[in-house]
Short mmCIF file of C-alpha atoms and ligand atoms in Angstrom, two decimals:
data_model
loop_
_atom_site.label_atom_id
_atom_site.label_comp_id
_atom_site.label_asym_id
_atom_site.label_seq_id
_atom_site.Cartn_x
_atom_site.Cartn_y
_atom_site.Cartn_z
CA MET A 295 21.82 1.20 155.19
CA ASP A 296 22.11 -2.61 153.99
CA ILE A 297 21.22 -4.02 150.77
CA ILE A 298 19.36 -7.24 151.14
CA VAL A 299 18.65 -9.49 148.10
CA GLN A 300 15.62 -11.89 148.26
CA LYS A 301 14.82 -14.50 145.73
CA PHE A 302 11.44 -16.14 145.44
CA GLY A 303 10.95 -19.49 143.55
CA GLY A 304 8.09 -20.53 141.29
CA THR A 305 5.69 -22.02 144.19
CA SER A 306 6.25 -19.08 146.39
CA VAL A 307 4.67 -16.57 143.80
CA ALA A 308 2.05 -19.26 142.42
CA THR A 309 -1.01 -18.01 144.11
CA HIS A 310 -2.52 -14.84 145.34
CA GLU A 311 -2.02 -15.91 148.87
CA ASN A 312 1.45 -16.93 148.51
CA ARG A 313 2.27 -13.70 146.95
CA GLU A 314 0.84 -12.06 149.85
CA ARG A 315 3.14 -13.88 152.11
CA VAL A 316 6.03 -12.97 149.80
CA VAL A 317 5.20 -9.24 150.33
CA THR A 318 5.21 -9.62 153.99
CA ARG A 319 8.72 -11.10 153.82
CA ILE A 320 9.81 -8.13 151.47
CA LEU A 321 8.19 -5.59 153.68
CA ASN A 322 9.68 -7.10 156.88
CA GLU A 323 13.11 -6.20 155.59
CA TYR A 324 12.07 -2.90 154.09
CA LYS A 325 10.62 -1.77 157.37
CA LYS A 326 13.72 -2.43 159.22
CA GLY A 327 15.32 0.31 157.21
CA ASN A 328 17.10 -2.12 154.56
CA LYS A 329 17.25 -1.52 150.93
CA VAL A 330 15.41 -4.69 149.21
CA VAL A 331 16.07 -6.08 145.71
CA VAL A 332 13.75 -8.93 144.90
CA ILE A 333 14.34 -11.65 142.27
CA VAL A 334 11.37 -13.81 141.17
CA SER A 335 11.09 -16.96 139.09
CA ALA A 336 8.02 -17.63 136.71
CA ILE A 337 4.85 -18.18 138.50
CA GLY A 338 4.08 -21.81 139.49
CA ARG A 339 5.37 -25.14 138.24
CA LYS A 340 4.69 -27.47 135.35
CA GLY A 341 1.14 -27.24 134.28
CA ASP A 342 0.56 -23.76 135.42
CA PRO A 343 -0.45 -21.30 132.71
CA TYR A 344 2.63 -18.87 133.12
CA ALA A 345 5.11 -21.46 133.96
CA THR A 346 8.40 -21.98 131.92
CA ASP A 347 7.15 -25.36 130.62
CA SER A 348 3.80 -23.88 129.56
CA PHE A 349 5.56 -21.41 127.34
CA LEU A 350 7.73 -24.19 125.79
CA ASN A 351 4.45 -26.26 125.06
CA LEU A 352 3.20 -23.38 122.85
CA VAL A 353 5.88 -24.08 120.19
CA ASN A 354 7.57 -26.84 118.34
CA ARG A 355 11.00 -26.44 119.68
CA LYS A 356 12.71 -28.54 116.93
CA LYS A 357 11.63 -25.54 114.51
CA LEU A 358 12.53 -22.70 116.56
CA SER A 359 16.12 -21.26 117.35
CA THR A 360 17.59 -21.38 120.78
CA ARG A 361 17.60 -17.52 120.42
CA GLU A 362 13.84 -17.32 120.04
CA ILE A 363 13.12 -20.17 122.71
CA ASP A 364 15.17 -18.05 125.15
CA LEU A 365 13.10 -14.81 124.23
CA LEU A 366 9.91 -16.93 124.64
CA VAL A 367 10.76 -18.50 128.26
CA SER A 368 12.26 -15.25 129.45
CA CYS A 369 8.60 -13.78 129.51
CA GLY A 370 7.55 -15.88 132.56
CA GLU A 371 9.83 -13.96 135.02
CA ILE A 372 8.97 -10.85 133.48
CA ILE A 373 5.16 -11.42 134.03
CA SER A 374 5.86 -12.86 137.59
CA ALA A 375 8.07 -9.62 138.45
CA VAL A 376 5.19 -7.26 137.38
CA VAL A 377 2.37 -9.11 139.10
CA LEU A 378 4.30 -9.22 142.32
CA ALA A 379 5.17 -5.44 142.02
CA ASN A 380 1.57 -4.79 141.62
CA HIS A 381 0.74 -6.46 144.99
CA ILE A 382 3.46 -4.27 146.65
CA SER A 383 2.29 -1.06 145.11
CA ASP A 384 -1.25 -1.98 146.08
CA LYS A 385 -0.20 -1.37 149.56
CA GLY A 386 1.22 1.98 148.97
CA TYR A 387 5.02 1.21 148.49
CA ARG A 388 7.07 2.48 145.60
CA THR A 389 8.34 -0.35 143.31
CA ILE A 390 10.27 -0.73 140.04
CA VAL A 391 10.59 -3.74 137.79
CA TYR A 392 13.75 -4.61 135.75
CA THR A 393 14.00 -7.29 133.38
CA GLY A 394 17.69 -9.05 133.50
CA PHE A 395 18.93 -6.76 130.91
CA GLN A 396 17.72 -3.53 132.64
CA ALA A 397 19.23 -4.99 135.84
CA GLY A 398 22.54 -4.88 134.07
CA ILE A 399 23.03 -8.63 133.64
CA GLU A 400 25.45 -9.48 130.80
CA THR A 401 25.82 -13.17 129.62
CA ASP A 402 27.61 -15.21 126.87
CA ASP A 403 25.52 -16.49 124.02
CA LYS A 404 24.89 -20.07 125.26
CA TYR A 405 21.19 -19.90 124.85
CA GLY A 406 19.25 -21.94 127.41
CA ASN A 407 22.32 -22.27 129.68
CA ALA A 408 23.98 -18.86 129.58
CA ASP A 409 26.87 -17.61 132.04
CA ILE A 410 26.77 -14.36 133.50
CA ILE A 411 29.92 -12.35 132.51
CA SER A 412 29.19 -9.05 134.15
CA VAL A 413 26.72 -7.21 136.17
CA ASN A 414 26.18 -3.35 135.95
CA PRO A 415 23.84 -2.61 138.94
CA GLN A 416 23.56 1.15 138.31
CA ASN A 417 19.83 1.17 137.37
CA ILE A 418 19.22 -0.84 140.71
CA LEU A 419 21.41 1.43 142.77
CA ASN A 420 19.60 4.55 141.32
CA SER A 421 16.23 3.04 142.11
CA LEU A 422 17.37 2.03 145.56
CA LYS A 423 18.56 5.70 146.24
CA GLU A 424 14.81 6.80 145.31
CA ASP A 425 13.74 4.48 148.14
CA LYS A 426 12.01 1.91 145.71
CA ILE A 427 11.73 -1.74 146.18
CA VAL A 428 13.44 -3.28 143.12
CA ILE A 429 11.86 -6.32 141.54
CA VAL A 430 14.04 -8.19 139.01
CA ALA A 431 12.96 -10.76 136.64
CA GLY A 432 15.14 -13.92 137.38
CA PHE A 433 16.82 -16.45 134.97
CA GLN A 434 17.78 -14.11 132.31
CA GLY A 435 20.40 -11.68 130.82
CA ILE A 436 21.49 -10.13 127.57
CA THR A 437 24.47 -10.73 125.35
CA LYS A 438 26.84 -8.08 124.17
CA ASP A 439 25.02 -8.09 120.78
CA GLY A 440 21.61 -7.43 122.58
CA ASN A 441 20.27 -10.87 122.43
CA ILE A 442 18.00 -12.06 125.55
CA THR A 443 19.44 -15.34 127.06
CA THR A 444 18.30 -17.44 129.89
CA LEU A 445 20.38 -19.09 132.65
CA GLY A 446 19.24 -22.66 132.64
CA ARG A 447 16.70 -24.12 135.10
CA GLY A 448 16.87 -22.86 138.48
CA GLY A 449 18.79 -19.80 136.99
CA SER A 450 16.93 -17.21 139.20
CA ASP A 451 19.13 -18.48 142.16
CA THR A 452 22.30 -17.38 139.93
CA THR A 453 20.66 -13.91 139.14
CA ALA A 454 19.95 -13.38 142.79
CA VAL A 455 23.59 -14.13 144.13
CA ALA A 456 25.16 -12.44 141.00
CA LEU A 457 23.27 -9.12 141.89
CA GLY A 458 24.02 -9.68 145.52
CA GLU A 459 27.71 -9.71 144.78
CA ALA A 460 27.52 -6.76 142.37
CA LEU A 461 25.34 -4.59 144.93
CA LYS A 462 27.74 -5.79 147.77
CA CYS A 463 24.70 -6.95 149.68
CA LYS A 464 24.58 -8.05 153.32
CA TYR A 465 23.05 -11.24 152.46
CA VAL A 466 21.13 -13.28 149.90
CA GLU A 467 17.79 -15.05 151.05
CA ILE A 468 16.50 -17.74 148.75
CA TYR A 469 12.79 -18.44 149.57
CA THR A 470 11.51 -21.78 148.51
CA ASP A 471 8.97 -24.56 149.39
CA VAL A 472 10.95 -26.52 151.90
CA ASP A 473 12.30 -25.29 155.25
CA GLY A 474 15.95 -24.96 154.00
CA ILE A 475 18.53 -27.39 152.81
CA MET A 476 17.94 -30.87 154.36
CA THR A 477 19.89 -34.01 154.81
CA ALA A 478 17.98 -35.34 151.78
CA ASP A 479 15.20 -34.30 149.46
CA PRO A 480 12.28 -34.46 151.84
CA ARG A 481 9.99 -35.63 149.04
CA VAL A 482 11.91 -38.89 149.03
CA VAL A 483 13.19 -39.25 152.46
CA PRO A 484 10.33 -38.27 155.01
CA ASP A 485 12.78 -38.34 157.87
CA ALA A 486 15.06 -35.71 156.22
CA ARG A 487 16.26 -33.20 158.74
CA LEU A 488 17.04 -29.43 158.40
CA ILE A 489 20.63 -28.49 158.22
CA GLU A 490 21.27 -25.32 160.13
CA LYS A 491 24.68 -24.41 158.62
CA ILE A 492 26.48 -25.81 155.73
CA CYS A 493 29.65 -24.73 153.68
CA TYR A 494 29.76 -23.76 150.05
CA GLN A 495 31.60 -26.82 148.95
CA GLU A 496 29.03 -29.25 150.24
CA VAL A 497 26.11 -27.28 148.89
CA TYR A 498 27.98 -26.93 145.52
CA GLN A 499 28.30 -30.77 145.37
CA LEU A 500 24.83 -31.35 146.50
CA ALA A 501 23.27 -28.92 143.83
CA GLU A 502 25.77 -30.28 141.28
CA ASP A 503 24.44 -33.96 141.96
CA GLY A 504 20.99 -33.18 141.52
CA ALA A 505 19.48 -31.41 144.73
CA LYS A 506 17.33 -28.82 143.10
CA VAL A 507 17.14 -26.63 146.21
CA ILE A 508 19.76 -24.31 144.90
CA HIS A 509 21.67 -23.59 141.41
CA PRO A 510 25.44 -24.92 141.55
CA LYS A 511 26.24 -21.53 139.72
CA ALA A 512 24.75 -19.54 142.59
CA VAL A 513 26.92 -21.52 145.04
CA GLU A 514 30.04 -20.80 142.97
CA ILE A 515 29.49 -17.08 142.79
CA ALA A 516 28.64 -16.90 146.51
CA GLU A 517 31.78 -18.64 147.48
CA ARG A 518 33.86 -16.43 144.99
CA GLY A 519 32.25 -13.22 146.67
CA ASN A 520 32.02 -14.68 150.18
CA ILE A 521 28.27 -14.06 150.25
CA GLU A 522 26.17 -15.48 152.99
CA ILE A 523 23.11 -17.33 151.63
CA LYS A 524 20.07 -18.31 153.69
CA ILE A 525 17.68 -20.75 152.35
CA LYS A 526 14.33 -20.27 153.88
CA ASN A 527 10.59 -21.30 153.52
CA THR A 528 8.22 -18.60 152.08
CA LEU A 529 5.21 -20.27 153.71
CA LYS A 530 6.65 -20.96 157.17
CA GLU A 531 8.33 -19.07 159.73
CA CYS A 532 11.59 -20.65 160.42
CA ASP A 533 15.45 -20.14 160.59
CA GLY A 534 16.24 -22.08 157.56
CA THR A 535 19.82 -22.91 156.51
CA ILE A 536 22.95 -20.77 156.37
CA ILE A 537 25.43 -21.38 153.67
CA THR A 538 28.62 -20.01 154.40
CA THR A 539 32.50 -20.85 154.80
CA LYS A 540 33.77 -24.17 156.12
CA GLU A 541 35.18 -22.26 159.16
CA ALA A 542 32.02 -20.74 160.03
CA THR A 543 30.34 -24.08 159.99
CA ASN A 544 32.51 -25.20 162.77
CA PHE A 545 29.84 -25.80 165.05
CA TYR A 546 30.47 -29.47 164.20
CA SER A 547 33.70 -29.43 166.47
CA LYS A 548 34.05 -30.62 170.18
CA ASP A 549 31.25 -32.56 171.98
CA SER A 550 28.88 -31.61 169.25
CA LYS A 551 26.06 -33.90 168.29
CA TRP A 552 27.38 -33.49 164.74
CA ASN A 553 30.79 -34.83 165.40
CA ASP A 554 29.83 -38.47 164.20
CA ARG A 555 28.12 -37.26 161.33
CA ILE A 556 30.60 -38.10 158.42
CA ILE A 557 28.01 -37.64 155.82
CA SER A 558 26.19 -34.27 155.75
CA ALA A 559 23.67 -35.03 153.07
CA LEU A 560 22.55 -37.46 150.35
CA THR A 561 21.20 -36.54 147.02
CA TYR A 562 20.30 -38.35 143.75
CA LYS A 563 20.28 -38.01 139.87
CA LYS A 564 17.88 -39.87 137.82
CA ASN A 565 17.90 -40.61 134.17
CA ARG A 566 21.25 -41.82 133.98
CA ALA A 567 22.23 -44.74 131.65
CA GLN A 568 25.49 -46.91 132.19
CA VAL A 569 27.70 -47.52 129.17
CA ILE A 570 29.96 -50.71 129.08
CA ILE A 571 31.99 -50.84 125.86
CA GLU A 572 34.09 -54.11 125.35
CA ILE A 573 37.27 -53.30 123.43
CA ASN A 574 37.81 -55.85 120.62
CA GLY A 575 41.68 -56.36 120.38
CA ASN A 576 43.54 -53.08 119.31
CA LYS A 577 41.01 -52.28 116.79
CA TYR A 578 39.03 -49.71 118.68
CA ASN A 579 40.54 -46.20 119.21
CA THR A 580 39.30 -44.66 122.50
CA ASN A 581 40.64 -41.22 121.44
CA LEU A 582 38.38 -41.16 118.35
CA LEU A 583 35.33 -42.41 120.69
CA LEU A 584 35.87 -39.62 123.21
CA LYS A 585 36.25 -37.14 120.27
CA GLU A 586 33.02 -38.18 118.77
CA ILE A 587 31.33 -37.91 122.11
CA THR A 588 32.56 -34.30 122.73
CA GLU A 589 31.70 -33.30 119.21
CA ARG A 590 28.04 -34.40 119.88
CA ASN A 591 27.99 -32.57 123.18
CA ILE A 592 27.37 -35.67 125.21
CA SER A 593 28.59 -35.02 129.02
CA ILE A 594 30.04 -38.31 130.63
CA ASP A 595 30.33 -39.14 134.03
CA LEU A 596 31.59 -41.97 136.63
CA ILE A 597 34.28 -42.75 134.19
CA ASN A 598 36.39 -46.02 134.57
CA PHE A 599 38.46 -46.88 131.69
CA PHE A 600 40.44 -50.43 131.65
CA VAL A 601 42.42 -51.95 129.05
CA ASP A 602 39.54 -54.12 127.78
CA LYS A 603 36.58 -52.34 128.76
CA LYS A 604 35.45 -48.61 129.05
CA ILE A 605 32.61 -47.89 131.52
CA PHE A 606 30.85 -44.55 132.00
CA THR A 607 27.52 -43.04 132.37
CA ILE A 608 25.48 -40.57 130.41
CA ASP A 609 22.07 -38.85 130.61
CA GLU A 610 19.23 -40.97 129.28
CA GLU A 611 18.47 -38.23 126.69
CA ASP A 612 21.88 -38.84 124.97
CA VAL A 613 21.48 -42.58 124.67
CA ASN A 614 20.25 -42.55 121.12
CA LEU A 615 23.10 -40.27 119.99
CA LEU A 616 25.58 -42.29 121.53
CA GLU A 617 24.09 -45.60 120.20
CA ASP A 618 24.78 -44.11 116.65
CA ILE A 619 28.42 -43.46 117.39
CA LEU A 620 28.87 -46.90 118.80
CA LYS A 621 27.09 -48.92 116.22
CA ASN A 622 29.81 -47.53 113.70
CA SER A 623 32.60 -49.18 115.94
CA ASN A 624 33.35 -52.79 115.71
CA CYS A 625 33.13 -53.56 119.44
CA ASN A 626 30.39 -54.92 121.74
CA PHE A 627 28.62 -52.60 124.08
CA LYS A 628 25.91 -52.74 126.51
CA ILE A 629 23.57 -49.81 127.75
CA ILE A 630 21.78 -50.09 131.14
CA ARG A 631 18.92 -47.61 131.08
CA ASN A 632 17.04 -46.31 134.15
CA CYS A 633 19.83 -45.89 136.42
CA CYS A 634 20.30 -43.45 139.26
CA LYS A 635 23.45 -41.85 140.59
CA ILE A 636 23.22 -41.54 144.69
CA SER A 637 25.59 -39.07 146.08
CA ALA A 638 26.66 -39.34 149.70
CA ILE A 639 28.33 -35.91 150.66
CA GLY A 640 30.49 -34.77 153.64
CA HIS A 641 33.73 -32.85 154.02
CA ARG A 642 34.46 -34.67 157.21
CA MET A 643 34.94 -38.18 155.53
CA ARG A 644 38.24 -36.90 154.21
CA GLY A 645 40.78 -39.37 155.54
CA ILE A 646 38.21 -41.46 157.59
CA PRO A 647 38.32 -45.13 156.63
CA GLY A 648 35.42 -47.37 156.11
CA VAL A 649 32.78 -45.06 154.71
CA MET A 650 32.63 -47.02 151.32
CA SER A 651 32.13 -50.27 153.19
CA ARG A 652 29.41 -48.92 155.40
CA ILE A 653 27.66 -47.89 152.17
CA VAL A 654 28.10 -51.15 150.34
CA ALA A 655 26.72 -53.06 153.64
CA ALA A 656 23.82 -50.80 154.05
CA LEU A 657 22.88 -51.18 150.31
CA ALA A 658 23.53 -55.04 150.32
CA GLU A 659 21.31 -55.36 153.39
CA SER A 660 18.40 -53.62 151.44
CA ASN A 661 19.21 -55.99 148.50
CA ILE A 662 20.18 -53.10 146.23
CA GLU A 663 22.78 -53.95 143.62
CA ILE A 664 25.60 -51.50 143.00
CA LEU A 665 26.53 -50.93 139.26
CA GLN A 666 29.33 -48.80 139.65
CA THR A 667 31.16 -46.40 142.39
CA ALA A 668 33.31 -43.61 142.54
CA ASP A 669 34.72 -41.28 145.27
CA SER A 670 36.52 -38.00 145.86
CA HIS A 671 37.53 -36.41 149.15
CA THR A 672 34.16 -35.28 150.10
CA THR A 673 31.71 -37.36 148.13
CA ILE A 674 30.91 -41.18 147.38
CA TRP A 675 28.94 -41.92 144.33
CA CYS A 676 27.02 -45.11 143.77
CA LEU A 677 25.18 -45.98 140.56
CA ILE A 678 22.09 -48.11 141.06
CA ARG A 679 18.77 -48.95 139.38
CA GLU A 680 16.34 -46.23 139.52
CA LYS A 681 13.67 -48.47 141.05
CA ASP A 682 15.91 -48.85 144.04
CA MET A 683 16.56 -45.19 144.56
CA GLU A 684 13.98 -44.43 147.48
CA LYS A 685 15.04 -47.68 149.27
CA ALA A 686 18.71 -46.74 148.80
CA LEU A 687 18.42 -43.20 150.12
CA ARG A 688 16.33 -44.17 153.21
CA ALA A 689 18.93 -46.98 154.00
CA LEU A 690 21.95 -44.61 153.80
CA HIS A 691 20.11 -41.84 155.61
CA ARG A 692 19.67 -44.39 158.52
CA GLU A 693 23.05 -45.95 158.34
CA PHE A 694 24.65 -42.25 158.66
CA CYS A 695 22.34 -41.29 161.42
CA LEU A 696 20.99 -38.45 159.40
CA ASP A 697 17.56 -38.83 160.74
CA ASP A 698 18.66 -38.44 164.39
CA LYS A 699 17.20 -35.59 166.16
P1 ADP B 958 12.11 -23.02 143.70
O1 ADP B 958 10.95 -23.13 142.67
O2 ADP B 958 11.77 -22.33 144.95
O3 ADP B 958 13.39 -22.67 143.23
P2 ADP B 958 12.85 -25.85 143.62
O4 ADP B 958 11.94 -26.84 143.19
O5 ADP B 958 13.80 -25.32 142.66
O6 ADP B 958 12.22 -24.45 144.18
O7 ADP B 958 13.85 -26.31 144.83
C1 ADP B 958 13.03 -26.77 145.93
C2 ADP B 958 12.96 -28.35 146.04
O8 ADP B 958 14.27 -28.90 146.04
C3 ADP B 958 12.33 -28.95 147.14
O9 ADP B 958 10.77 -28.98 146.88
C4 ADP B 958 12.96 -30.31 147.25
O10 ADP B 958 12.03 -31.33 146.91
C5 ADP B 958 14.18 -30.23 146.35
N1 ADP B 958 15.22 -30.87 147.27
C6 ADP B 958 16.13 -31.67 146.66
N2 ADP B 958 16.95 -32.02 147.64
C7 ADP B 958 16.99 -31.27 148.62
C8 ADP B 958 17.55 -30.96 149.92
N3 ADP B 958 18.69 -31.67 150.10
N4 ADP B 958 17.04 -30.14 150.89
C9 ADP B 958 15.86 -29.46 150.42
N5 ADP B 958 15.23 -29.43 149.33
C10 ADP B 958 15.56 -30.45 148.48
MG1 MG B 959 14.83 -23.50 142.04
#
């Protein structure tokens, strides 16, 4: 008998009607004779009473330890799991609800963004043997010392894949409010198209660069354990996206309409700020700057260091912290706020010349100024102004024929 792991996001469990659809998805698998383990996120999105943000709004975060904040927000998934289990038991099926701790998820103590260290699935396996449908509260775990932790926004995806790996499941299904992984965020690019199959590396880069549809740590674990993930729409019957190895996505090859698609998908990360530091003679010590940046936990990106200039980007949230550091130095600096990092991702661009020039031309044609660029074998990044974000994504989507049927 196969174990299937299904994860349902916040909007999937937001209303009575949606939860009934969730139950249908669960029972479909169960009735096929599979063992089903379900992971849920907190109910709803920002503004909904039991959503993560609503719990955070109850307290003054500056006066609460990160340990207590994690304890507070972990309640959302527990509530959601019990409510969903109630829908299922209502229909005469046996269920059991586990918190992350009871599901055997041990993490480190990085409150708010903990990493899973180990999973002991024994409780779940025992319950599956008793033919119960197991519902697990996502997004949380416990430290060696018995403190509750959370796994960062989107962390229920990570719970699902980590449990899938520990349970040696057949596959993990992640249900959400879109049809699967699309060529771009469908909220920004209306012509975005569904990607039927995509490899771990590309999805990892997409997730890392801002596409919320799956958490990067979940993709990392899936690749490590070679676990197939399916992303599907809770509210609509459709095949969705399969995330698998590069080899298995080889339907791109030969005569395929995908052959010309150098770029697989686009994504964006808002709230970036560009920092340009002009070095004044030899008086400025770059090592010291980097040390202070690290000490204050500021993460830097798109790093271009020249003899007389150091350019990089940071999160808008860290601008004040960085300004404090730079004001104590004796060099001129400029910070451009309200920037957005656009990423064009595709493992087939490796070794193909001219991709950057097509990007530059497409953006120039739309009168979009590029503030900075960087590239790797599989990704090209452009920093632009946030106001240009939609225009840029749509222009690149067209340029790389991503909207072609
Ligand atoms: P859930 O609550 O189900 O985890 P999320 O909000 O975390 O849902 O993720 C789903 C959202 O991801 C979609 O509503 C969509 O706007 C966004 N998204 C961003 N990029 C993409 C993409 N390339 N494909 C699909 N969805 C994307
Ligand atoms: Mg999510």
